[in-house]
Amino acid sequence: FLFTGNMGTLINMLPLFLLFLLLKPLQFQLITDGSLTDEEFEEHLDGTGPSREPTKKLFKAHVIIDPERPLHDPTYCSNEMKRKNVHRQFYCVKEHFFLQASYEDIQKICHNTFMSCGEEVGICFTSEKKIEVVHCVLTSGIRMPNCEYTSSYEKGWVFITCRWQNDIREIIPESVVGMLTSTGKVPSYPHHS
């Protein structure tokens, strides 16, 4: 691991969170079109299925929150997941994070301190400041538009993966893989069946 600045302080304060990151890789999966075979759907339930590479445009559309909308609405996730068309080949995603920050601020995280987020995720980057987040967890449904989610408002440090997008020649945020809340609690992540 490479830790500098504020992240070192965060790590000293919350070693159990880091252990959690090492033991249970977090995932974000996003595909916007197509259909799944039975075998691919089983892979989806395991979290190992194929995924379409996100782009700057998709990340902005599917992760960045409209600053005008109230974040404490209990139906926020169910409504926004449908409105923003967030799904995995029309199947419900198990978990999603909406961030209330500018795309440029999120993109800057790709240049922050990095750490390992487990084998499946690899290297991730953490925000240096707290970000307002709506954390969505699937409660019912399998296919769009029948996906229903719980919505919980959080404020804390987010962990993202980044990648190079060759056509625009920029490092872009790829996915939000988790967060550490400002109270030091780790949100519960759904287990794969």
XYZ file of N, CA, C and O in Angstrom:
772
model
N 0.833 -1.197 0.000
C 0.000 0.000 0.000
C 0.866 1.244 0.000
O 1.943 1.271 0.565
N 0.350 2.307 -0.563
C 1.015 3.597 -0.545
C 0.036 4.579 0.072
O -1.050 4.777 -0.452
N 0.408 5.156 1.210
C -0.491 6.070 1.896
C 0.250 7.362 2.195
O 1.371 7.340 2.676
N -0.408 8.487 1.943
C 0.183 9.782 2.257
C -0.900 10.708 2.758
O -2.075 10.486 2.546
N -0.481 11.787 3.404
C -1.406 12.848 3.798
C -2.531 12.384 4.688
O -2.347 11.601 5.604
N -3.727 12.889 4.393
C -4.908 12.613 5.208
C -5.291 11.142 5.212
O -5.894 10.650 6.148
N -4.971 10.426 4.164
C -5.337 9.007 4.098
C -4.639 8.232 5.203
O -5.213 7.320 5.777
N -3.374 8.593 5.503
C -2.657 7.920 6.584
C -3.373 8.079 7.905
O -3.502 7.131 8.681
N -3.890 9.260 8.176
C -4.650 9.505 9.399
C -5.920 8.666 9.401
O -6.270 8.054 10.405
N -6.601 8.631 8.256
C -7.831 7.847 8.131
C -7.554 6.371 8.391
O -8.304 5.697 9.084
N -6.443 5.880 7.864
C -6.102 4.470 8.039
C -5.798 4.161 9.491
O -6.224 3.137 10.020
N -5.065 5.028 10.172
C -4.755 4.796 11.579
C -6.017 4.778 12.427
O -6.102 4.068 13.416
N -7.015 5.548 12.031
C -8.251 5.631 12.801
C -9.177 4.438 12.534
O -9.946 4.051 13.388
N -9.106 3.863 11.349
C -10.101 2.875 10.976
C -9.482 1.619 10.349
O -9.768 1.273 9.204
N -8.643 0.889 11.097
C -8.006 -0.300 10.515
C -8.995 -1.408 10.153
O -8.737 -2.180 9.245
N -10.118 -1.495 10.836
C -11.096 -2.541 10.508
C -11.708 -2.332 9.133
O -11.991 -3.286 8.418
N -11.897 -1.064 8.753
C -12.430 -0.784 7.423
C -11.474 -1.290 6.350
O -11.890 -1.890 5.376
N -10.180 -1.065 6.551
C -9.202 -1.534 5.578
C -9.186 -3.052 5.506
O -9.086 -3.631 4.432
N -9.305 -3.693 6.647
C -9.378 -5.146 6.658
C -10.596 -5.607 5.870
O -10.532 -6.552 5.096
N -11.710 -4.908 6.050
C -12.930 -5.223 5.311
C -12.683 -5.124 3.804
O -13.100 -5.975 3.040
N -11.973 -4.072 3.378
C -11.684 -3.904 1.958
C -10.832 -5.049 1.416
O -11.007 -5.494 0.289
N -9.893 -5.522 2.234
C -9.027 -6.608 1.794
C -9.764 -7.938 1.730
O -9.485 -8.769 0.875
N -10.705 -8.147 2.635
C -11.384 -9.433 2.720
C -12.544 -9.570 1.750
O -12.851 -10.641 1.284
N -13.247 -8.485 1.482
C -14.423 -8.569 0.624
C -14.353 -7.518 -0.464
O -14.679 -6.370 -0.248
N -13.922 -7.891 -1.658
C -13.876 -6.916 -2.745
C -15.267 -6.378 -3.033
O -16.241 -7.119 -3.030
N -15.344 -5.084 -3.302
C -16.607 -4.433 -3.612
C -16.734 -4.342 -5.116
O -15.752 -4.287 -5.824
N -17.965 -4.303 -5.605
C -18.148 -4.298 -7.047
C -19.178 -3.282 -7.475
O -20.096 -2.960 -6.744
N -19.000 -2.812 -8.680
C -19.980 -1.975 -9.354
C -20.035 -2.499 -10.775
O -19.008 -2.635 -11.426
N -21.205 -2.839 -11.248
C -21.302 -3.373 -12.595
C -22.358 -2.599 -13.343
O -23.422 -2.310 -12.820
N -22.040 -2.272 -14.595
C -22.946 -1.444 -15.363
C -22.897 -1.833 -16.828
O -21.840 -1.842 -17.429
N -24.034 -2.198 -17.368
C -24.164 -2.420 -18.802
C -25.508 -1.838 -19.176
O -26.475 -1.955 -18.445
N -25.584 -1.208 -20.322
C -26.812 -0.491 -20.640
C -27.643 -1.095 -21.751
O -28.704 -0.590 -22.039
N -27.170 -2.156 -22.415
C -27.999 -2.724 -23.461
C -27.690 -4.212 -23.643
O -26.767 -4.732 -23.066
N -28.512 -4.887 -24.428
C -28.288 -6.304 -24.682
C -29.166 -7.179 -23.821
O -30.052 -6.708 -23.118
N -28.916 -8.479 -23.866
C -29.670 -9.419 -23.042
C -28.722 -10.499 -22.542
O -27.645 -10.691 -23.080
N -29.117 -11.209 -21.503
C -28.289 -12.236 -20.886
C -28.835 -13.626 -21.171
O -30.046 -13.837 -21.156
N -27.925 -14.574 -21.390
C -28.317 -15.974 -21.434
C -28.499 -16.431 -19.995
O -28.130 -15.719 -19.049
N -29.048 -17.630 -19.790
C -29.204 -18.155 -18.430
C -27.856 -18.232 -17.723
O -27.741 -17.904 -16.552
N -26.822 -18.669 -18.454
C -25.492 -18.784 -17.855
C -24.939 -17.403 -17.468
O -24.386 -17.225 -16.395
N -25.127 -16.415 -18.337
C -24.664 -15.066 -18.030
C -25.426 -14.482 -16.838
O -24.852 -13.761 -16.031
N -26.727 -14.795 -16.737
C -27.490 -14.297 -15.596
C -26.969 -14.908 -14.303
O -26.846 -14.215 -13.291
N -26.633 -16.194 -14.319
C -26.040 -16.823 -13.137
C -24.720 -16.138 -12.787
O -24.419 -15.906 -11.620
N -23.911 -15.804 -13.811
C -22.663 -15.076 -13.570
C -22.962 -13.715 -12.965
O -22.263 -13.247 -12.083
N -24.045 -13.070 -13.435
C -24.440 -11.773 -12.878
C -24.734 -11.896 -11.385
O -24.309 -11.074 -10.593
N -25.445 -12.948 -11.000
C -25.752 -13.145 -9.587
C -24.486 -13.368 -8.774
O -24.403 -12.982 -7.611
N -23.473 -13.990 -9.400
C -22.195 -14.204 -8.726
C -21.308 -12.971 -8.781
O -20.267 -12.927 -8.137
N -21.683 -11.986 -9.594
C -20.853 -10.801 -9.743
C -19.678 -11.005 -10.680
O -18.753 -10.205 -10.690
N -19.701 -12.060 -11.499
C -18.565 -12.341 -12.364
C -18.888 -12.147 -13.836
O -18.060 -12.442 -14.691
N -20.069 -11.692 -14.157
C -20.494 -11.579 -15.545
C -19.763 -10.506 -16.315
O -19.020 -9.705 -15.766
N -19.958 -10.481 -17.632
C -19.283 -9.498 -18.476
C -19.821 -8.102 -18.209
O -20.933 -7.931 -17.758
N -19.015 -7.106 -18.462
C -19.474 -5.729 -18.282
C -18.941 -4.854 -19.401
O -17.876 -5.092 -19.940
N -19.709 -3.855 -19.760
C -19.320 -2.907 -20.788
C -18.457 -1.833 -20.136
O -18.777 -1.350 -19.056
N -17.386 -1.448 -20.812
C -16.498 -0.458 -20.237
C -17.209 0.892 -20.137
O -17.742 1.385 -21.124
N -17.209 1.496 -18.947
C -17.820 2.813 -18.793
C -17.036 3.878 -19.552
O -15.849 3.714 -19.813
N -17.696 4.932 -19.897
C -17.055 6.075 -20.531
C -17.334 7.296 -19.669
O -18.153 7.243 -18.739
N -16.676 8.395 -19.999
C -16.905 9.649 -19.283
C -18.391 10.020 -19.341
O -18.991 10.369 -18.329
N -18.989 9.887 -20.518
C -20.403 10.244 -20.704
C -21.309 9.360 -19.837
O -22.218 9.849 -19.172
N -21.057 8.036 -19.832
C -21.883 7.138 -19.033
C -21.713 7.384 -17.535
O -22.680 7.366 -16.784
N -20.470 7.620 -17.105
C -20.238 7.873 -15.687
C -21.003 9.121 -15.248
O -21.677 9.115 -14.223
N -20.910 10.183 -16.041
C -21.650 11.414 -15.710
C -23.152 11.142 -15.631
O -23.827 11.579 -14.706
N -23.665 10.413 -16.613
C -25.111 10.164 -16.681
C -25.600 9.256 -15.566
O -26.700 9.439 -15.046
N -24.798 8.273 -15.149
C -25.276 7.257 -14.219
C -24.848 7.448 -12.779
O -25.372 6.777 -11.892
N -23.912 8.354 -12.515
C -23.399 8.483 -11.150
C -23.586 9.882 -10.565
O -23.883 10.029 -9.390
N -23.426 10.905 -11.380
C -23.485 12.279 -10.869
C -24.940 12.681 -10.625
O -25.809 12.493 -11.465
N -25.189 13.254 -9.443
C -26.540 13.627 -8.997
C -26.908 15.020 -9.477
O -26.088 15.932 -9.464
N -28.164 15.168 -9.844
C -28.725 16.481 -10.155
C -28.764 17.288 -8.857
O -29.425 16.887 -7.893
N -28.059 18.434 -8.789
C -27.990 19.185 -7.531
C -29.323 19.767 -7.069
O -29.473 20.139 -5.915
N -30.309 19.801 -7.939
C -31.615 20.368 -7.587
C -32.516 19.386 -6.838
O -33.462 19.789 -6.175
N -32.255 18.103 -6.965
C -33.156 17.098 -6.375
C -32.802 16.840 -4.916
O -31.646 16.608 -4.586
N -33.790 16.842 -4.012
C -33.518 16.517 -2.599
C -33.002 15.087 -2.462
O -33.517 14.167 -3.098
N -31.977 14.894 -1.621
C -31.332 13.591 -1.490
C -32.011 12.684 -0.468
O -31.743 11.492 -0.440
N -32.843 13.218 0.391
C -33.416 12.430 1.489
C -34.726 11.743 1.135
O -35.353 11.123 1.975
N -35.152 11.814 -0.116
C -36.379 11.169 -0.569
C -36.209 9.645 -0.505
O -35.284 9.105 -1.107
N -37.069 8.911 0.231
C -36.909 7.458 0.341
C -37.086 6.718 -0.988
O -36.660 5.578 -1.121
N -37.700 7.354 -1.979
C -37.866 6.716 -3.291
C -36.803 7.171 -4.285
O -36.890 6.864 -5.475
N -35.806 7.895 -3.798
C -34.780 8.456 -4.679
C -34.180 7.378 -5.591
O -34.153 7.516 -6.805
N -33.668 6.299 -4.996
C -32.967 5.278 -5.784
C -33.878 4.584 -6.784
O -33.519 4.435 -7.954
N -35.051 4.156 -6.353
C -35.958 3.462 -7.266
C -36.287 4.351 -8.464
O -36.274 3.896 -9.616
N -36.532 5.623 -8.206
C -36.868 6.550 -9.291
C -35.665 6.866 -10.172
O -35.759 6.845 -11.397
N -34.527 7.186 -9.560
C -33.352 7.599 -10.327
C -32.733 6.455 -11.121
O -32.230 6.665 -12.219
N -32.765 5.239 -10.590
C -32.215 4.109 -11.329
C -32.999 3.909 -12.632
O -32.418 3.599 -13.668
N -34.316 4.130 -12.579
C -35.132 4.026 -13.789
C -34.916 5.232 -14.697
O -34.727 5.087 -15.900
N -34.939 6.418 -14.109
C -34.804 7.641 -14.893
C -33.450 7.724 -15.597
O -33.365 8.107 -16.760
N -32.391 7.316 -14.886
C -31.042 7.370 -15.453
C -30.688 6.094 -16.208
O -29.595 5.957 -16.729
N -31.642 5.147 -16.244
C -31.470 3.924 -17.017
C -30.237 3.129 -16.568
O -29.431 2.677 -17.384
N -30.094 2.967 -15.244
C -28.973 2.220 -14.687
C -29.414 0.776 -14.485
O -30.298 0.493 -13.687
N -28.806 -0.119 -15.238
C -29.115 -1.541 -15.148
C -27.957 -2.306 -15.752
O -26.999 -1.718 -16.252
N -28.027 -3.598 -15.671
C -27.000 -4.462 -16.257
C -27.698 -5.370 -17.250
O -28.291 -6.367 -16.876
N -27.644 -4.983 -18.507
C -28.350 -5.690 -19.577
C -29.818 -5.905 -19.209
O -30.368 -6.993 -19.342
N -30.438 -4.860 -18.713
C -31.831 -4.809 -18.300
C -32.124 -5.583 -17.019
O -33.258 -5.666 -16.593
N -31.117 -6.142 -16.383
C -31.268 -6.765 -15.072
C -30.890 -5.740 -14.000
O -30.018 -4.887 -14.215
N -31.548 -5.812 -12.856
C -31.298 -4.878 -11.765
C -29.861 -5.012 -11.265
O -29.364 -6.126 -11.127
N -29.209 -3.903 -10.984
C -27.914 -3.953 -10.312
C -28.188 -4.067 -8.820
O -29.181 -3.536 -8.317
N -27.336 -4.776 -8.111
C -27.574 -5.027 -6.685
C -27.292 -3.822 -5.822
O -27.885 -3.656 -4.757
N -26.374 -2.973 -6.245
C -25.967 -1.828 -5.443
C -25.450 -0.734 -6.367
O -24.844 -1.016 -7.399
N -25.700 0.516 -5.989
C -25.243 1.643 -6.805
C -25.036 2.848 -5.894
O -25.700 2.974 -4.863
N -24.129 3.724 -6.296
C -23.878 4.962 -5.564
C -24.086 6.140 -6.505
O -23.521 6.169 -7.594
N -24.910 7.103 -6.071
C -25.032 8.381 -6.766
C -24.227 9.402 -5.968
O -24.343 9.464 -4.738
N -23.417 10.220 -6.647
C -22.556 11.192 -5.983
C -23.010 12.610 -6.293
O -23.259 12.936 -7.455
N -23.082 13.442 -5.255
C -23.423 14.842 -5.469
C -22.122 15.643 -5.442
O -21.682 16.127 -4.400
N -21.517 15.729 -6.596
C -20.268 16.452 -6.786
C -20.131 16.686 -8.280
O -20.797 16.025 -9.082
N -19.277 17.602 -8.663
C -19.070 17.810 -10.093
C -18.242 16.655 -10.651
O -17.458 16.023 -9.933
N -18.420 16.392 -11.922
C -17.624 15.350 -12.561
C -16.136 15.669 -12.418
O -15.327 14.777 -12.158
N -15.783 16.921 -12.559
C -14.378 17.325 -12.473
C -13.793 17.011 -11.098
O -12.645 16.555 -10.997
N -14.568 17.225 -10.032
C -14.088 16.889 -8.686
C -13.903 15.382 -8.526
O -12.952 14.929 -7.894
N -14.813 14.597 -9.089
C -14.684 13.137 -9.007
C -13.480 12.681 -9.828
O -12.716 11.811 -9.406
N -13.280 13.276 -10.994
C -12.150 12.901 -11.848
C -10.810 13.179 -11.141
O -9.861 12.416 -11.299
N -10.749 14.230 -10.338
C -9.514 14.552 -9.603
C -9.135 13.443 -8.620
O -7.970 13.275 -8.292
N -10.118 12.668 -8.148
C -9.835 11.571 -7.216
C -8.892 10.556 -7.871
O -8.096 9.917 -7.191
N -8.953 10.441 -9.193
C -8.095 9.490 -9.912
C -6.614 9.832 -9.761
O -5.755 9.018 -10.124
N -6.307 11.001 -9.247
C -4.912 11.420 -9.050
C -4.542 11.417 -7.569
O -3.440 11.834 -7.209
N -5.438 10.954 -6.708
C -5.185 10.896 -5.265
C -4.419 9.631 -4.899
O -4.103 8.809 -5.745
N -4.222 9.454 -3.605
C -3.578 8.260 -3.074
C -4.384 7.028 -3.463
O -5.608 7.053 -3.439
N -3.696 5.960 -3.816
C -4.391 4.733 -4.190
C -4.091 3.629 -3.185
O -3.156 3.726 -2.404
N -4.920 2.606 -3.241
C -4.778 1.457 -2.352
C -5.366 0.233 -3.031
O -6.039 0.346 -4.055
N -5.143 -0.926 -2.469
C -5.733 -2.150 -3.000
C -7.144 -2.293 -2.448
O -7.370 -2.128 -1.256
N -8.083 -2.613 -3.331
C -9.459 -2.875 -2.907
C -9.819 -4.334 -3.156
O -10.969 -4.676 -3.403
N -8.840 -5.217 -3.115
C -9.077 -6.648 -3.271
C -8.803 -7.120 -4.688
O -8.654 -6.327 -5.612
N -8.742 -8.430 -4.853
C -8.381 -9.031 -6.138
C -9.313 -8.655 -7.277
O -8.866 -8.340 -8.370
N -10.626 -8.705 -7.039
C -11.570 -8.456 -8.128
C -11.607 -6.995 -8.545
O -11.811 -6.694 -9.711
N -11.425 -6.081 -7.602
C -11.474 -4.655 -7.913
C -10.101 -4.147 -8.326
O -9.965 -3.374 -9.256
N -9.063 -4.575 -7.630
C -7.714 -4.081 -7.905
C -7.464 -2.778 -7.174
O -7.912 -2.575 -6.052
N -6.796 -1.863 -7.837
C -6.441 -0.588 -7.214
C -7.638 0.357 -7.263
O -8.317 0.468 -8.278
N -7.871 1.052 -6.148
C -8.896 2.085 -6.125
C -8.314 3.341 -5.502
O -7.265 3.323 -4.870
N -9.006 4.434 -5.681
C -8.568 5.743 -5.216
C -9.619 6.277 -4.252
O -10.802 5.994 -4.405
N -9.179 7.083 -3.284
C -10.137 7.609 -2.308
C -10.184 9.129 -2.364
O -9.184 9.789 -2.643
N -11.367 9.663 -2.118
C -11.522 11.114 -2.093
C -10.815 11.683 -0.873
O -10.724 11.027 0.164
N -10.309 12.896 -1.007
C -9.641 13.550 0.122
C -10.639 14.281 1.007
O -10.328 14.626 2.132
N -11.827 14.545 0.464
C -12.856 15.208 1.261
C -14.141 14.392 1.189
O -14.316 13.534 0.325
N -15.033 14.672 2.108
C -16.315 13.967 2.157
C -17.192 14.400 0.992
O -17.195 15.563 0.600
N -17.936 13.445 0.476
C -18.836 13.691 -0.645
C -20.224 13.218 -0.248
O -20.370 12.211 0.441
N -21.235 13.956 -0.684
C -22.617 13.548 -0.419
C -22.990 12.444 -1.406
O -22.751 12.552 -2.606
N -23.571 11.374 -0.855
C -23.843 10.168 -1.629
C -25.246 9.665 -1.315
O -25.700 9.747 -0.180
N -25.918 9.136 -2.324
C -27.115 8.347 -2.091
C -26.728 6.907 -2.420
O -26.313 6.602 -3.537
N -26.830 6.045 -1.419
C -26.440 4.637 -1.531
C -27.699 3.829 -1.799
O -28.640 3.859 -1.009
N -27.709 3.107 -2.907
C -28.878 2.339 -3.326
C -28.596 0.851 -3.203
O -27.570 0.374 -3.693
N -29.498 0.122 -2.571
C -29.366 -1.333 -2.440
C -30.670 -1.962 -2.918
O -31.761 -1.584 -2.474
N -30.553 -2.922 -3.815
C -31.715 -3.595 -4.393
C -32.494 -4.347 -3.312
O -31.913 -5.077 -2.517
N -33.815 -4.137 -3.279
C -34.662 -4.848 -2.319
C -35.587 -5.854 -3.005
O -35.962 -6.851 -2.405
N -35.967 -5.567 -4.262
C -36.817 -6.513 -4.987
C -36.717 -6.250 -6.477
O -36.331 -5.167 -6.911
N -37.082 -7.272 -7.242
C -37.058 -7.170 -8.693
C -35.843 -7.866 -9.281
O -34.825 -8.034 -8.614
N -35.991 -8.267 -10.529
C -34.898 -8.906 -11.258
C -34.583 -8.124 -12.526
O -33.435 -7.924 -12.862
N -35.638 -7.696 -13.222
C -35.443 -6.971 -14.483
C -36.097 -5.594 -14.407
O -37.069 -5.394 -13.702
N -35.546 -4.668 -15.182
C -36.146 -3.347 -15.319
C -37.511 -3.509 -15.973
O -37.653 -4.381 -16.818
N -38.505 -2.744 -15.633
C -38.512 -1.621 -14.703
C -38.963 -2.005 -13.289
O -39.380 -1.148 -12.524
N -38.890 -3.280 -12.924
C -39.406 -3.749 -11.638
C -38.382 -3.714 -10.512
O -38.617 -4.308 -9.461
N -37.268 -3.038 -10.699
C -36.223 -2.970 -9.674
C -36.624 -1.943 -8.609
O -36.962 -0.809 -8.936
N -36.612 -2.349 -7.359
C -36.915 -1.442 -6.254
C -35.705 -1.406 -5.318
O -35.098 -2.441 -5.042
N -35.404 -0.233 -4.804
C -34.191 -0.020 -4.010
C -34.486 0.725 -2.720
O -35.411 1.538 -2.667
N -33.674 0.460 -1.701
C -33.661 1.330 -0.531
C -32.727 2.477 -0.861
O -31.772 2.315 -1.629
N -33.000 3.628 -0.284
C -32.174 4.815 -0.506
C -31.658 5.296 0.834
O -32.438 5.551 1.744
N -30.346 5.412 0.960
C -29.815 5.983 2.193
C -28.832 7.087 1.845
O -27.957 6.921 0.998
N -29.050 8.218 2.488
C -28.186 9.362 2.295
C -26.967 9.190 3.192
O -27.089 8.852 4.364
N -25.783 9.394 2.633
C -24.531 9.266 3.376
C -23.648 10.451 3.025
O -23.804 11.063 1.971
N -22.700 10.732 3.886
C -21.670 11.714 3.572
C -20.357 11.125 4.049
O -20.226 10.745 5.208
N -19.419 10.978 3.138
C -18.160 10.373 3.529
C -17.178 10.315 2.384
O -17.350 10.944 1.349
N -16.125 9.523 2.594
C -15.073 9.365 1.609
C -15.456 8.241 0.660
O -15.837 7.160 1.095
N -15.355 8.489 -0.638
C -15.705 7.465 -1.618
C -14.450 6.815 -2.177
O -13.382 7.417 -2.218
N -14.616 5.559 -2.586
C -13.551 4.786 -3.211
C -13.979 4.495 -4.640
O -15.073 3.968 -4.867
N -13.121 4.874 -5.598
C -13.458 4.687 -7.006
C -12.322 3.985 -7.740
O -11.181 3.994 -7.279
N -12.660 3.366 -8.850
C -11.640 2.874 -9.761
C -11.588 3.840 -10.937
O -12.567 4.532 -11.233
N -10.445 3.887 -11.588
C -10.245 4.790 -12.720
C -9.579 4.029 -13.848
O -8.951 2.991 -13.621
N -9.708 4.536 -15.045
C -9.046 3.922 -16.193
C -8.792 4.981 -17.250
O -9.348 6.074 -17.217
N -7.945 4.626 -18.196
C -7.613 5.509 -19.309
C -8.669 5.334 -20.398
O -8.985 4.216 -20.794
N -9.253 6.456 -20.856
C -10.168 6.405 -21.994
C -9.400 6.943 -23.191
O -9.130 8.144 -23.291
N -9.033 6.047 -24.080
C -8.117 6.362 -25.165
C -8.656 7.412 -26.130
O -7.920 8.295 -26.552
N -9.947 7.342 -26.495
C -10.468 8.260 -27.507
C -10.448 9.720 -27.055
O -10.315 10.619 -27.884
N -10.536 9.981 -25.746
C -10.457 11.365 -25.268
C -9.119 11.644 -24.575
O -8.873 12.754 -24.133
N -8.270 10.606 -24.450
C -6.933 10.712 -23.881
C -6.957 11.323 -22.470
O -6.233 12.241 -22.159
N -7.815 10.739 -21.614
C -7.941 11.186 -20.228
C -8.093 9.989 -19.308
O -8.633 8.957 -19.714
N -7.651 10.160 -18.063
C -7.967 9.188 -17.017
C -9.344 9.561 -16.501
O -9.587 10.723 -16.148
N -10.253 8.586 -16.471
C -11.631 8.876 -16.069
C -12.034 7.977 -14.904
O -11.507 6.895 -14.730
N -12.978 8.449 -14.084
C -13.553 7.567 -13.068
C -14.295 6.442 -13.779
O -15.006 6.671 -14.748
N -14.100 5.220 -13.293
C -14.732 4.064 -13.922
C -15.939 3.581 -13.121
O -17.000 3.342 -13.652
N -15.759 3.437 -11.803
C -16.860 2.963 -10.975
C -16.643 3.385 -9.525
O -15.524 3.634 -9.098
N -17.749 3.470 -8.800
C -17.708 3.737 -7.365
C -17.799 2.372 -6.704
O -18.770 1.640 -6.902
N -16.767 2.008 -5.919
C -16.725 0.663 -5.348
C -17.062 0.617 -3.868
O -17.189 -0.460 -3.295
N -17.233 1.764 -3.247
C -17.596 1.766 -1.839
C -17.386 3.132 -1.227
O -16.982 4.077 -1.908
N -17.668 3.209 0.051
C -17.466 4.467 0.751
C -17.297 4.221 2.231
O -17.668 3.169 2.749
N -16.705 5.200 2.888
C -16.555 5.219 4.329
C -17.349 6.422 4.803
O -17.098 7.544 4.372
N -18.347 6.196 5.653
C -19.203 7.303 6.063
C -18.482 8.215 7.040
O -17.491 7.831 7.656
N -18.996 9.394 7.182
C -18.381 10.379 8.060
C -18.462 9.963 9.529
O -17.707 10.459 10.351
N -19.351 9.034 9.858
C -19.443 8.551 11.235
C -18.515 7.373 11.487
O -18.463 6.845 12.584
N -17.807 6.949 10.447
C -16.883 5.836 10.596
C -17.525 4.487 10.366
O -16.880 3.475 10.431
N -18.820 4.461 10.081
C -19.509 3.191 9.843
C -19.372 2.805 8.382
O -19.386 3.643 7.503
N -19.272 1.534 8.146
C -19.217 1.024 6.789
C -20.621 0.590 6.402
O -21.246 -0.178 7.123
N -21.136 1.085 5.264
C -22.467 0.639 4.843
C -22.432 -0.873 4.606
O -21.422 -1.417 4.208
N -23.559 -1.536 4.849
C -23.597 -2.970 4.588
C -23.735 -3.194 3.090
O -24.504 -2.515 2.432
N -22.971 -4.128 2.575
C -23.007 -4.452 1.157
C -23.733 -5.762 0.986
O -23.569 -6.672 1.780
N -24.522 -5.883 -0.068
C -25.267 -7.124 -0.276
C -24.310 -8.263 -0.591
O -23.302 -8.071 -1.251
N -24.636 -9.440 -0.087
C -23.823 -10.621 -0.370
C -24.360 -11.290 -1.618
O -25.561 -11.298 -1.860
N -23.456 -11.863 -2.403
C -23.890 -12.564 -3.600
C -24.438 -13.923 -3.220
O -23.909 -14.585 -2.356
N -25.524 -14.328 -3.881
C -26.122 -15.618 -3.571
C -25.445 -16.722 -4.331
O -24.726 -16.539 -5.239
